[in-house]
Structure formats: structure tokens, C-alpha cells
Coordinates of C-alpha atoms and ligand atoms in Angstrom, one line a residue:
M1 CA -0.1 280.8 -83.8
A2 CA 1.5 279.8 -80.5
K3 CA 3.0 276.4 -79.8
G4 CA 4.1 274.2 -77.1
L5 CA 3.9 275.6 -73.5
R6 CA 2.9 279.0 -74.9
K7 CA -0.6 277.6 -76.1
G8 CA -3.6 278.3 -74.6
L9 CA -2.4 280.5 -71.5
T10 CA -4.5 280.5 -68.4
S11 CA -6.3 283.9 -68.3
Y12 CA -4.9 286.4 -65.7
G13 CA -5.2 289.5 -68.0
D14 CA -1.3 289.5 -68.5
A15 CA 0.0 286.8 -71.0
G16 CA 3.5 287.5 -69.9
F17 CA 2.7 286.6 -66.3
S18 CA 0.6 283.6 -67.3
L19 CA 3.6 282.1 -69.1
F20 CA 5.9 283.1 -66.2
L21 CA 3.7 281.4 -63.7
R22 CA 3.1 278.3 -65.8
K23 CA 6.9 277.7 -66.1
A24 CA 7.4 278.3 -62.4
F25 CA 5.1 275.5 -61.6
I26 CA 6.1 273.1 -64.3
K27 CA 9.7 273.6 -63.1
A28 CA 8.9 271.9 -59.9
M29 CA 8.7 268.8 -61.8
G30 CA 12.3 269.3 -62.7
Y31 CA 11.7 270.1 -66.5
S32 CA 14.6 272.1 -68.1
D33 CA 14.1 275.0 -70.5
D34 CA 15.2 272.8 -73.3
A35 CA 12.5 270.3 -72.7
L36 CA 9.9 273.1 -72.1
E37 CA 10.7 274.8 -75.5
R38 CA 9.9 271.7 -77.5
P39 CA 6.6 270.8 -79.2
I40 CA 4.3 269.0 -76.7
V41 CA 2.6 265.8 -77.3
G42 CA -0.2 265.2 -75.0
I43 CA -0.9 261.5 -73.9
T44 CA -4.1 260.4 -72.3
N45 CA -3.7 258.1 -69.4
T46 CA -6.9 255.9 -69.0
Y47 CA -5.3 253.4 -66.7
S48 CA -7.6 252.5 -63.7
D49 CA -7.7 249.7 -61.2
Y50 CA -11.4 249.2 -62.6
N51 CA -10.3 248.7 -66.1
P52 CA -8.4 245.5 -66.7
C53 CA -8.7 245.9 -70.4
H54 CA -6.4 248.9 -70.1
G55 CA -3.9 247.0 -67.8
N56 CA -1.0 247.6 -70.2
V57 CA -1.5 251.3 -70.4
P58 CA 1.6 252.3 -68.2
V59 CA 3.9 250.1 -70.5
L60 CA 2.3 251.8 -73.6
I61 CA 2.6 255.3 -72.2
E62 CA 6.4 254.8 -71.4
A63 CA 6.8 253.6 -75.0
V64 CA 4.9 256.5 -76.6
K65 CA 6.9 259.0 -74.5
R66 CA 10.2 257.3 -75.6
G67 CA 8.9 257.7 -79.3
V68 CA 8.0 261.4 -78.7
M69 CA 11.5 262.1 -77.2
L70 CA 13.4 260.2 -79.8
A71 CA 11.7 262.6 -82.4
G72 CA 12.4 265.9 -80.5
G73 CA 9.1 266.4 -78.8
M74 CA 8.1 266.8 -75.2
P75 CA 5.6 264.1 -73.8
M76 CA 3.2 265.2 -71.3
V77 CA 0.7 262.5 -69.8
F78 CA -2.5 263.6 -68.3
P79 CA -5.5 261.5 -66.9
T80 CA -8.9 261.3 -68.2
I81 CA -11.9 259.1 -67.3
S82 CA -11.6 255.3 -67.9
I83 CA -14.5 253.2 -68.5
H84 CA -14.6 249.6 -68.3
E85 CA -17.6 247.6 -69.8
S86 CA -18.5 245.5 -66.7
F87 CA -17.6 248.1 -64.2
A88 CA -19.9 250.9 -65.4
H89 CA -23.4 251.5 -63.9
P90 CA -25.9 251.7 -65.4
T91 CA -24.0 251.2 -68.7
S92 CA -20.7 252.1 -70.4
M93 CA -22.8 253.9 -73.1
Y94 CA -24.3 256.1 -70.6
L95 CA -20.8 257.4 -69.8
R96 CA -19.3 257.5 -73.2
N97 CA -20.3 261.0 -73.9
L98 CA -18.9 262.1 -70.6
M99 CA -15.6 260.7 -71.4
A100 CA -15.8 262.4 -74.9
M101 CA -16.5 265.7 -73.2
D102 CA -13.7 265.0 -70.5
T103 CA -11.2 264.1 -73.3
E104 CA -12.2 267.1 -75.6
E105 CA -12.1 269.7 -72.9
M106 CA -8.8 268.5 -71.3
L107 CA -7.2 268.6 -74.8
R108 CA -8.5 272.1 -75.3
A109 CA -7.5 273.3 -71.9
Q110 CA -3.9 272.0 -71.6
P111 CA -1.2 273.1 -74.2
M112 CA -0.2 270.4 -76.7
D113 CA 0.6 270.5 -80.4
A114 CA -0.4 266.8 -81.0
I115 CA -2.3 264.1 -79.1
V116 CA -1.9 260.4 -78.6
V117 CA -4.9 258.7 -77.0
I118 CA -4.6 255.1 -75.6
G119 CA -7.6 253.3 -75.0
G120 CA -9.6 250.2 -76.2
C121 CA -12.2 249.1 -73.9
D122 CA -15.5 249.3 -75.8
K123 CA -16.6 252.9 -75.4
T124 CA -13.2 254.5 -74.7
L125 CA -11.9 254.7 -78.3
P126 CA -15.1 256.1 -79.7
A127 CA -15.2 258.6 -76.9
Q128 CA -11.6 259.5 -77.3
I129 CA -11.8 259.8 -81.1
M130 CA -15.0 261.9 -80.7
G131 CA -13.4 264.3 -78.5
A132 CA -10.1 264.5 -80.4
V133 CA -12.0 265.0 -83.7
S134 CA -13.7 268.1 -82.2
V135 CA -10.3 269.6 -81.0
D136 CA -8.8 268.8 -84.6
L137 CA -5.2 268.8 -83.4
P138 CA -2.9 266.1 -85.0
T139 CA -4.0 263.0 -83.3
I140 CA -2.7 259.3 -83.4
V141 CA -5.0 256.6 -81.8
V142 CA -3.0 253.7 -80.0
P143 CA -5.6 250.9 -79.1
V144 CA -4.4 248.8 -76.0
G145 CA -4.8 245.7 -78.1
P146 CA -6.8 242.5 -77.9
M147 CA -6.2 239.8 -75.1
V148 CA -4.7 236.6 -75.9
V149 CA -7.0 233.6 -76.2
G150 CA -7.7 231.2 -73.2
H151 CA -8.1 227.5 -73.2
H152 CA -10.4 225.0 -71.6
K153 CA -10.8 221.3 -72.1
G154 CA -8.8 221.5 -75.3
E155 CA -11.1 224.3 -76.7
V156 CA -9.9 227.9 -77.5
L157 CA -12.0 230.3 -75.5
G158 CA -12.5 234.1 -75.8
A159 CA -14.2 236.9 -74.0
C160 CA -17.0 237.5 -74.3
T161 CA -18.5 235.4 -77.0
D162 CA -17.8 232.2 -75.2
C163 CA -18.8 234.1 -71.9
R164 CA -22.2 234.2 -73.3
R165 CA -22.3 230.7 -74.9
L166 CA -21.0 228.9 -71.8
W167 CA -23.4 230.9 -69.5
S168 CA -26.2 229.8 -71.7
A169 CA -25.0 226.2 -71.5
H170 CA -24.8 226.5 -67.8
R171 CA -28.4 228.0 -67.6
A172 CA -29.6 225.0 -69.7
G173 CA -28.0 222.7 -67.1
E174 CA -25.2 221.5 -69.6
I175 CA -22.4 222.9 -67.4
D176 CA -22.4 222.5 -63.6
E177 CA -21.5 225.1 -60.9
A178 CA -17.9 223.9 -60.4
E179 CA -17.0 223.7 -64.3
I180 CA -18.5 227.3 -64.8
E181 CA -16.3 228.4 -61.9
V182 CA -13.1 227.2 -63.7
V183 CA -14.3 228.5 -67.1
N184 CA -14.8 231.9 -65.2
E185 CA -10.9 231.9 -64.6
R186 CA -10.0 231.2 -68.2
L187 CA -12.1 233.4 -70.4
A188 CA -9.9 236.5 -70.1
P189 CA -6.5 235.2 -69.5
S190 CA -4.5 238.5 -70.1
V191 CA -4.9 242.2 -70.1
G192 CA -6.2 244.0 -73.3
T193 CA -9.6 244.1 -74.8
C194 CA -12.0 241.2 -75.7
M195 CA -10.4 239.1 -78.5
V196 CA -13.4 238.4 -80.4
M197 CA -14.9 241.0 -83.0
G198 CA -16.7 242.9 -80.3
T199 CA -17.0 246.5 -80.1
A200 CA -13.5 247.1 -78.8
S201 CA -12.0 245.1 -81.7
T202 CA -14.4 246.6 -84.3
M203 CA -13.4 250.3 -83.3
A204 CA -9.8 249.6 -83.1
C205 CA -10.2 248.3 -86.9
V206 CA -12.4 251.3 -87.7
S207 CA -9.6 253.7 -86.1
E208 CA -7.0 251.9 -88.5
A209 CA -9.4 252.0 -91.5
L210 CA -10.3 255.7 -91.1
G211 CA -6.6 256.3 -91.1
L212 CA -6.1 257.4 -87.4
S213 CA -3.7 254.6 -86.2
L214 CA -0.6 253.1 -87.7
P215 CA -0.8 249.9 -89.6
M216 CA -1.4 246.8 -87.5
S217 CA -2.5 248.9 -84.4
A218 CA -5.9 247.1 -84.1
T219 CA -4.7 243.5 -84.0
I220 CA -1.3 243.1 -82.2
P221 CA -2.1 241.4 -78.9
A222 CA -2.1 243.5 -75.8
P223 CA 0.8 241.7 -74.1
H224 CA 3.2 241.5 -77.1
A225 CA 6.4 243.4 -77.4
E226 CA 5.3 244.3 -80.8
R227 CA 2.5 246.4 -79.4
V228 CA 5.1 248.3 -77.3
R229 CA 7.2 249.0 -80.3
L230 CA 4.0 250.2 -82.1
A231 CA 3.4 252.5 -79.3
E232 CA 7.0 253.9 -79.5
A233 CA 6.5 254.4 -83.3
S234 CA 3.1 256.2 -82.7
G235 CA 4.9 258.5 -80.2
K236 CA 7.5 259.3 -82.8
R237 CA 5.1 260.0 -85.4
A238 CA 2.9 262.1 -83.3
A239 CA 6.0 264.3 -82.4
E240 CA 6.6 264.8 -86.1
M241 CA 2.9 265.8 -86.4
A242 CA 3.4 268.2 -83.6
I243 CA 6.2 269.9 -85.4
A244 CA 4.5 269.9 -88.6
G245 CA 1.1 270.8 -87.4
S246 CA -0.5 268.2 -89.5
P247 CA -2.2 266.0 -90.6
R248 CA -5.2 267.0 -88.5
P249 CA -8.3 264.7 -88.2
S250 CA -10.1 267.0 -90.4
E251 CA -7.3 266.2 -93.2
I252 CA -7.8 262.5 -92.7
L253 CA -11.5 262.0 -92.1
T254 CA -12.9 262.6 -95.4
P255 CA -16.1 261.1 -96.9
A256 CA -13.8 258.4 -98.4
A257 CA -12.2 257.6 -95.0
F258 CA -15.6 257.1 -93.5
R259 CA -16.9 254.8 -96.4
N260 CA -13.7 252.9 -95.9
A261 CA -14.4 252.4 -92.4
A262 CA -18.0 251.2 -93.1
I263 CA -16.7 248.8 -95.7
V264 CA -14.3 247.5 -93.2
M265 CA -17.0 247.2 -90.5
Q266 CA -19.0 245.1 -92.8
A267 CA -16.0 242.9 -93.9
I268 CA -14.8 242.1 -90.5
G269 CA -18.3 241.0 -89.1
G270 CA -18.1 244.1 -86.9
S271 CA -20.0 245.0 -83.8
T272 CA -23.4 246.6 -84.1
N273 CA -22.2 249.2 -81.7
G274 CA -19.7 250.3 -84.2
L275 CA -22.3 251.8 -86.3
I276 CA -23.4 254.0 -83.5
H277 CA -20.0 255.2 -82.8
L278 CA -19.0 255.7 -86.3
T279 CA -22.1 257.8 -86.8
A280 CA -21.2 259.7 -83.7
I281 CA -17.8 260.4 -84.9
A282 CA -18.9 261.3 -88.4
N283 CA -21.4 263.7 -87.0
R284 CA -18.5 265.6 -85.1
T285 CA -17.2 266.4 -88.7
E286 CA -19.0 267.8 -91.8
H287 CA -19.5 264.3 -93.2
A288 CA -22.6 262.6 -91.7
L289 CA -23.0 258.8 -92.3
D290 CA -25.9 257.6 -94.5
L291 CA -27.6 254.5 -93.1
A292 CA -28.9 253.6 -96.6
E293 CA -25.4 253.8 -97.8
F294 CA -24.2 251.7 -94.9
D295 CA -26.9 249.1 -95.9
Q296 CA -25.8 249.0 -99.6
I297 CA -22.3 248.6 -98.5
G298 CA -23.5 245.6 -96.6
R299 CA -25.1 244.3 -99.8
D300 CA -22.0 244.8 -102.0
V301 CA -19.1 243.9 -99.5
P302 CA -18.7 240.3 -98.1
V303 CA -17.6 239.3 -94.7
L304 CA -14.1 238.2 -95.3
V305 CA -12.7 237.8 -91.7
D306 CA -13.4 234.5 -89.9
L307 CA -13.7 235.7 -86.4
K308 CA -16.0 235.0 -83.4
P309 CA -18.8 235.6 -83.0
S310 CA -19.6 235.3 -86.6
G311 CA -16.8 232.9 -87.6
E312 CA -14.2 230.8 -85.7
H313 CA -11.0 232.5 -84.9
Y314 CA -9.9 235.3 -82.5
M315 CA -8.1 238.6 -82.8
E316 CA -4.6 237.2 -82.6
H317 CA -5.3 234.7 -85.4
F318 CA -6.4 237.8 -87.4
H319 CA -3.1 239.5 -86.6
H320 CA -0.9 236.6 -87.4
A321 CA -2.7 236.4 -90.7
G322 CA -1.6 239.7 -91.9
G323 CA -4.0 242.1 -89.9
L324 CA -6.0 244.9 -91.2
P325 CA -3.4 245.6 -94.1
R326 CA -4.1 242.2 -95.4
L327 CA -7.8 242.7 -95.3
L328 CA -7.4 245.9 -97.1
M329 CA -5.4 244.1 -99.8
Q330 CA -8.2 241.6 -100.1
L331 CA -10.9 244.3 -100.4
G332 CA -9.0 245.5 -103.4
D333 CA -10.9 248.3 -105.2
L334 CA -13.9 248.1 -102.8
I335 CA -11.9 250.6 -100.8
D336 CA -10.8 254.0 -101.6
R337 CA -7.0 253.4 -101.8
T338 CA -6.1 257.2 -102.1
A339 CA -7.4 257.9 -98.3
L340 CA -4.5 259.4 -96.4
T341 CA -3.5 258.0 -93.0
V342 CA -1.6 259.5 -90.0
G343 CA 1.6 257.5 -90.8
G344 CA 1.7 259.5 -94.1
S345 CA 0.8 256.5 -96.4
T346 CA -2.3 256.1 -98.3
L347 CA -4.5 253.2 -97.4
G348 CA -3.5 251.6 -100.9
E349 CA 0.2 251.8 -100.0
I350 CA -0.5 250.2 -96.7
A351 CA -2.5 247.4 -98.4
A352 CA 0.3 246.8 -101.0
R353 CA 2.8 246.3 -98.2
A354 CA 0.6 243.8 -96.5
E355 CA 2.3 240.4 -95.2
I356 CA 1.5 237.4 -97.2
V357 CA 1.1 234.5 -94.9
P358 CA 1.2 231.2 -96.6
G359 CA -1.8 229.0 -95.7
Q360 CA -3.8 231.4 -93.4
D361 CA -7.4 231.0 -93.6
V362 CA -8.7 233.9 -91.3
I363 CA -8.8 236.5 -94.1
R364 CA -10.5 235.2 -97.1
S365 CA -10.7 236.6 -100.6
V366 CA -13.7 238.2 -102.3
E367 CA -14.1 235.0 -104.2
D368 CA -14.3 232.7 -101.2
P369 CA -15.9 234.8 -98.5
I370 CA -17.2 233.9 -95.2
K371 CA -20.5 235.3 -96.1
P372 CA -21.4 236.6 -99.4
E373 CA -23.0 239.9 -97.9
G374 CA -21.7 242.3 -95.2
S375 CA -22.5 241.5 -91.6
M376 CA -25.1 244.1 -90.9
A377 CA -28.2 245.2 -92.4
V378 CA -30.3 248.4 -91.7
L379 CA -34.1 247.5 -91.4
Y380 CA -37.0 250.0 -91.8
G381 CA -40.7 249.4 -91.3
N382 CA -43.7 250.5 -89.2
L383 CA -41.9 249.2 -86.1
A384 CA -38.7 251.2 -86.9
P385 CA -39.6 254.4 -89.0
R386 CA -36.0 255.7 -88.6
G387 CA -34.2 252.5 -88.8
A388 CA -33.0 249.3 -86.8
L389 CA -30.0 247.2 -87.2
I390 CA -29.6 243.4 -87.4
K391 CA -26.2 241.5 -87.6
H392 CA -27.4 238.8 -89.9
A393 CA -23.9 237.4 -90.0
A394 CA -24.3 236.3 -86.6
A395 CA -27.9 235.2 -86.8
S396 CA -29.7 231.8 -87.6
S397 CA -30.4 231.9 -91.4
R398 CA -33.6 230.1 -90.9
L399 CA -35.0 233.1 -88.9
L400 CA -33.9 235.8 -91.2
Q401 CA -37.4 235.6 -92.7
H402 CA -39.8 235.0 -90.0
T403 CA -43.1 235.8 -88.7
G404 CA -44.1 235.2 -85.0
R405 CA -46.2 236.1 -82.1
A406 CA -45.0 238.9 -79.8
V407 CA -44.1 238.2 -76.2
V408 CA -43.6 241.7 -74.7
F409 CA -41.3 242.7 -71.8
E410 CA -41.7 246.3 -70.5
S411 CA -38.2 246.6 -69.2
V412 CA -35.1 245.0 -68.5
E413 CA -36.3 244.4 -64.9
D414 CA -39.6 243.0 -66.1
M415 CA -37.6 240.8 -68.5
A416 CA -35.4 239.5 -65.7
A417 CA -38.4 238.8 -63.5
R418 CA -40.3 236.9 -65.9
I419 CA -38.1 235.4 -68.7
D420 CA -37.6 232.1 -66.9
A421 CA -41.0 231.9 -65.3
P422 CA -42.4 228.4 -65.9
D423 CA -45.8 229.8 -66.8
L424 CA -44.5 232.4 -69.4
D425 CA -46.7 232.0 -72.4
V426 CA -43.8 231.6 -74.8
G427 CA -43.0 229.2 -77.6
P428 CA -39.9 228.7 -80.0
D429 CA -41.5 230.6 -82.9
D430 CA -42.5 233.7 -80.9
V431 CA -40.8 236.9 -81.1
L432 CA -39.4 238.4 -77.8
V433 CA -39.9 242.1 -77.5
L434 CA -38.0 244.3 -75.0
R435 CA -39.0 248.0 -74.8
N436 CA -37.9 251.0 -72.8
T437 CA -34.3 250.0 -73.3
G438 CA -33.3 252.7 -75.8
P439 CA -30.7 255.7 -75.3
R440 CA -33.2 257.8 -73.1
G441 CA -35.4 255.1 -71.6
A442 CA -32.9 252.8 -69.7
P443 CA -30.9 255.2 -69.7
G444 CA -27.7 254.4 -71.9
M445 CA -29.3 251.8 -74.1
P446 CA -28.1 248.9 -72.2
E447 CA -26.8 245.7 -74.0
A448 CA -29.7 243.8 -73.3
G449 CA -30.8 243.3 -76.8
Y450 CA -29.5 239.7 -76.6
L451 CA -32.5 238.6 -74.5
P452 CA -31.8 235.1 -73.0
I453 CA -33.8 232.1 -74.4
P454 CA -36.5 231.4 -71.8
K455 CA -35.0 228.7 -69.5
K456 CA -37.9 226.2 -70.3
L457 CA -37.2 226.6 -74.1
G458 CA -33.4 226.4 -73.6
R459 CA -33.9 222.9 -71.8
Q460 CA -35.8 221.9 -74.9
G461 CA -32.8 222.7 -77.1
V462 CA -33.9 226.0 -78.5
K463 CA -30.7 228.1 -79.2
D464 CA -32.0 231.1 -81.0
M465 CA -35.2 233.0 -81.6
V466 CA -36.1 236.4 -83.0
R467 CA -35.6 239.1 -80.5
I468 CA -36.2 242.7 -81.0
S469 CA -35.6 245.9 -78.9
D470 CA -34.6 249.5 -78.7
A471 CA -31.5 248.3 -76.7
R472 CA -28.0 247.5 -78.0
M473 CA -26.2 244.3 -77.9
S474 CA -22.5 243.3 -77.0
G475 CA -20.7 242.9 -80.3
T476 CA -19.5 239.6 -78.8
A477 CA -23.0 238.2 -78.9
F478 CA -24.9 236.2 -81.6
G479 CA -28.4 235.3 -82.6
T480 CA -31.2 236.6 -84.7
I481 CA -31.5 239.9 -82.9
V482 CA -33.1 243.2 -84.2
L483 CA -31.6 246.3 -82.3
H484 CA -31.5 250.0 -82.0
I485 CA -35.1 250.3 -83.1
T486 CA -35.6 254.0 -83.6
P487 CA -37.3 256.0 -82.4
E488 CA -37.1 254.3 -79.0
S489 CA -40.2 253.4 -77.1
A490 CA -39.5 255.9 -74.3
V491 CA -39.8 258.9 -76.6
G492 CA -43.0 257.3 -78.2
G493 CA -41.6 255.1 -80.8
P494 CA -43.9 252.4 -82.4
L495 CA -42.3 249.8 -80.2
A496 CA -44.3 251.2 -77.5
L497 CA -47.5 250.1 -79.2
V498 CA -46.8 246.4 -79.4
R499 CA -49.1 244.0 -77.4
N500 CA -48.6 240.4 -76.5
G501 CA -50.0 238.3 -79.2
D502 CA -49.5 240.7 -82.0
M503 CA -47.7 239.4 -85.1
I504 CA -44.3 240.8 -86.0
R505 CA -42.8 240.1 -89.2
L506 CA -39.0 240.0 -90.0
D507 CA -38.0 240.1 -93.6
T508 CA -34.2 240.6 -93.7
T509 CA -34.1 240.2 -97.5
A510 CA -36.4 243.2 -98.0
R511 CA -34.8 244.9 -94.9
R512 CA -38.3 245.2 -93.1
I513 CA -39.5 244.9 -89.5
D514 CA -43.2 245.3 -89.3
L515 CA -45.9 244.9 -86.6
L516 CA -48.9 243.3 -88.5
V517 CA -51.4 245.5 -86.9
D518 CA -53.6 247.9 -88.9
D519 CA -52.9 251.7 -88.7
A520 CA -56.1 252.6 -87.2
E521 CA -55.6 250.4 -84.4
L522 CA -52.1 251.7 -83.9
E523 CA -53.5 255.1 -83.9
R524 CA -55.9 254.1 -81.0
R525 CA -53.1 252.6 -79.1
R526 CA -50.9 255.8 -79.5
A527 CA -53.7 258.0 -78.2
A528 CA -54.0 255.8 -75.3
L529 CA -50.4 255.9 -74.4
P530 CA -50.0 257.4 -70.8
V531 CA -47.9 260.6 -70.5
V532 CA -44.8 259.6 -68.7
P533 CA -43.2 262.3 -66.4
P534 CA -39.4 262.6 -66.3
P535 CA -38.2 259.7 -64.1
A536 CA -36.6 260.5 -60.7
W537 CA -33.1 259.6 -62.0
T538 CA -33.2 262.7 -64.1
R539 CA -33.4 265.2 -61.2
R540 CA -29.9 266.3 -61.2
G541 CA -26.2 266.3 -62.4
Y542 CA -25.0 264.4 -65.4
A543 CA -28.2 262.4 -65.5
R544 CA -30.2 265.4 -66.1
L545 CA -27.9 266.7 -68.9
F546 CA -28.0 263.1 -70.5
Y547 CA -31.7 263.1 -70.5
K548 CA -32.2 266.4 -71.9
S549 CA -29.5 266.1 -74.6
I550 CA -29.2 262.3 -75.6
L551 CA -29.8 261.8 -79.4
Q552 CA -31.2 258.7 -80.9
A553 CA -29.4 255.6 -82.3
D554 CA -29.5 256.7 -85.9
E555 CA -27.8 259.9 -84.8
G556 CA -24.9 258.0 -83.0
C557 CA -26.4 258.8 -79.4
D558 CA -24.3 261.9 -79.0
F559 CA -25.6 264.8 -77.1
D560 CA -27.3 267.3 -79.3
F561 CA -24.9 270.2 -78.3
L562 CA -21.8 268.2 -79.3
V563 CA -22.5 267.4 -82.9
G564 CA -21.0 269.3 -85.8
S565 CA -17.6 271.0 -86.1
D566 CA -16.5 274.4 -84.9
E567 CA -16.3 275.6 -88.6
L568 CA -20.0 274.8 -89.3
Ligands
FES601 FE1 -13.2 245.6 -72.2 FE2 -14.6 243.8 -73.5 S1 -14.7 244.3 -71.4 S2 -13.2 245.2 -74.3

């Protein structure tokens, strides 16, 4: 099989000419024949002025290149899409599959023997991993790393759990305009990803647990020199993999690797988005993720990492306590220690080498967990025939068993228009329902599942209510929130049938979410549902592709034509 520059020649009907032309053009950049004969490590560049989370990418790229050259390889950097959570309209999730396609096709189109993907902001690592898994060249994932923490009035602050908490306090009149402006400057004090256990941190931990990143990749703070050295080491290892032709993602991503990642997700109090992304990654292989197994793992695996939003600390504290290797050590036989990683060690060998940090209280033992069960539970019931998710580790325990009256919002716009209305008929024991916010309905499943507490209740001191939707929520959010109701209302899921005043029962122990309306009435309501034509936004372009191809949350929200591996 051809290697390096000879791979994947552009088609002119004459292979010799194709190589001649390729070399003629690349020599315009000043490369020597010696350089061009080396195995190539392709390095993705997701730097963007719109993406502050990736602000250290140029430094990391230089370090990866240095590592590749130290090991005798030839680094070649190329751009792909970059997505920042708060600069992506309508949602970053809407663009994840576009980034996965861009990454996959550029990896396929250009000659390379191994890949280093550098990313981190929420949807970027999932997109990059999905693309790389489908291409199945030897791949190392280098997360950009979390931000360092901020400080305000003696309090430690972090994006974006504290963004939400302090904004809620501002809405409730507890923080004035001047102070919220000061807070705004202190929530994100460095480049890097959100430093709580949001989606970015979750997916960095998942990548390390899957064996796709070198040890400590998930937790080293973005501005630290240690991260630059990790990038260099990743480049070096990628060059070795380019020469050897292995290990490929298909050799790393076994059922055991996916199970390990699911265990880690539960033990870190991971983001609910992580389950969608892990499902999408698994569906690119031969090993689908089983939601029932994920729930069972949640019953067996305690939350051990004390991080916001379900705990107290931040990613840099997790790092200084020993990072993911130390967590793997604490998980002991719960994980499959024989699973292979890109560095060449097994997960068990990495766990055995974990640093022992005296007195640390961020990574607990199984005997002294933060929560006795994992962070997430999968719910079923007549409201969610194909499942829904609750992050009960970040919920109010008194609301985990709750029956309340539905207060229904038809869309994000409807909710924004009415949630703070003084005459809204709502009480603290009601269940807030938001629909038409699923993968297809919104589109891109906005992180609107964290419905704000209506202002008039917030002013009475109400901090949490049961909220249910077919939306997602940020991994940095907290509350008693049922998400990802599947099928979504826009494709006729039962959420479309709920009416104001209906009673809804959440029974987290029994893993149920039910609408307490009899079947005959539900059938009458279903028959009366209007037929909705495709909305105007689906007329052309990527939006049209998205509308026609997007899968539901239980399938990872990938496009239907991207699932599976080439071998299937
Ligand atoms: Fe980029 Fe949070 S906004 S990780």
C-alpha cells in the first residue's frame, strides 16, 4: 500500500504524472526530497478568531510538529471547520456533523499515514473523532485543555456552571447590573475549554478513556507548559504510528473501550451531551452503544470525581489530583484494564502508574463516593418510548420522584416570550414542558433543556423545578431536567400530545417518565395532530441535508448515511 506523498493520488489518468505534479507544487513551499519521502502525519488546524476555546491551537500545532519531526515523520497541517459553542447559529450541534464530514473527507482526500486531531470546544472533539474513526488511519486526539479558574469576591468561578448560576441570581435581582458586568470579565480567564465537567471536559475524558489520547490529555490546563509537552509527545507517537501503520481506531475501539468510556462518563459526573456523542462514535464502528447497559453502568458505578456542576471543584483541581489515570486506579476492576491505548500501554498499566497525591479530595474512592450511583439515568415511559436522559447527580434529590401539572411551551421562542410573564399560570410544583426542540425540530437540538425558572418563582426563592424537553442541555448546567425525549415532538413523539394541566410523573428510581393520560385520549390527540409541512429553513443547502438525514438522540444524532463502518 502506498505511503506518504504517494497515497491517494489526484486522478489524471497517469499515476506517474500525478505524483510528478504533486511534488512540483509542494516544492513551491520549499520542502526537500528527504522531507517528502517521510511518513506524513496530518494535523488538523481548528484555530479561529471565533473560537477562544482553541486559542492555544497554534502553540499546540508547533509542538506536535516538533514531536513528529523528532521521530522522523513529516508533519502537514491543514484547516478544518472550527465551532465555538456561543458563536454557532442556530446551535453548535447543528454543525457537528458538518465538521465530522469535513474532517473525514479532508483526511481521506489528502495523503497522510497518521493523524493528530487537535480540538476541544464542545462539538469539535466528537466531530473529529467521528471523522477519524470512519477513516481508520492511526489517530491521536489532542484536546486543547481546560481553562484555568476565575475568581470573584473570594469565590472560585468557572465557565459555564457559574455563568448560569450568577445569571440566575441576576435575574432574581440578587446581583445588580454593575456586578454582573464585572463577573462577565472573570468567568473565562484564559484560553481553553470550559473548566467544569461540561461537554468539552467530558469528551476529553472520554477520548482518554477510549484510549485515543495519551495519559493526562484530558485535564492539563490549556495554558500550562505541560500541555505543550503533551502535544509534542503526541506528535512523536503519531510519527511512530505512521511508520508502523498501527494502532488504528478499529484496533483501539473495542466493546471494552466503549464500556470503559461509559463507566468513566458516569464516574466523572459527565455531560448528558457526552452520551449522544459516544453513541455517534460507536455507531461509526461495529459496536453500538446499548442505552440499557449505559443505565445499568450508572447503577453500578458511583460518581467519584468532585467537579462542578455536580460537585465543587474544577478541571485543574482534577488534574492536580492525578487526572484520569488516578480515576482509573480508583475504579479498579470496574474498568477493563486490558484495553489498549494509542500510547501502547493498556488502561490498567496507565492506572497503575497514576500519581498518588496526598490529601487530595477531588478523586474519591469507591468506598467514599460523591454519589453512590453514576451521574446519569436513562428513562423510559409513555412520554419517551425510545428513551430520555436525566443527570440525577446534578438534580435536586427531592424532585427525583415527582408528579406535577404540565405547563407547556411550544418552542424556544414561545418559552422566551412567556416564561417571565407575570400572568403565567405556574407554581413551584409544576412541570415545565418544552417541545419542538429536538434534533430535527429546532433544528440541532438546542441546549434549551435548562428552562429558566420563571422570574416570579425565582423571586420567591424557587431554585429548581422538574423540566422536560426533547432538547439537550449544556453539561455545565444543573437541575432536575429530563432531556433528549425520544422520539422528539417534531417527528410525532408523545411529547407533542401533552397539554397544559396534564399530570406528569417522574420516577427516577423506576427509570420512568409518564404522562398520566389514558391511552384512548392520547390516541384522540394523536389523530388530531396537524400535518406540518417542511419548514422554510429546509429549502436548500446543508439545512436540507440536515432535515432529511438527521437521526434521533438515541442514535447519536448522526446523519443516516454516515453510520456504520466501511467494512460493514
Ligand atoms: Fe468552548 Fe465551553 S464554550 S468548551
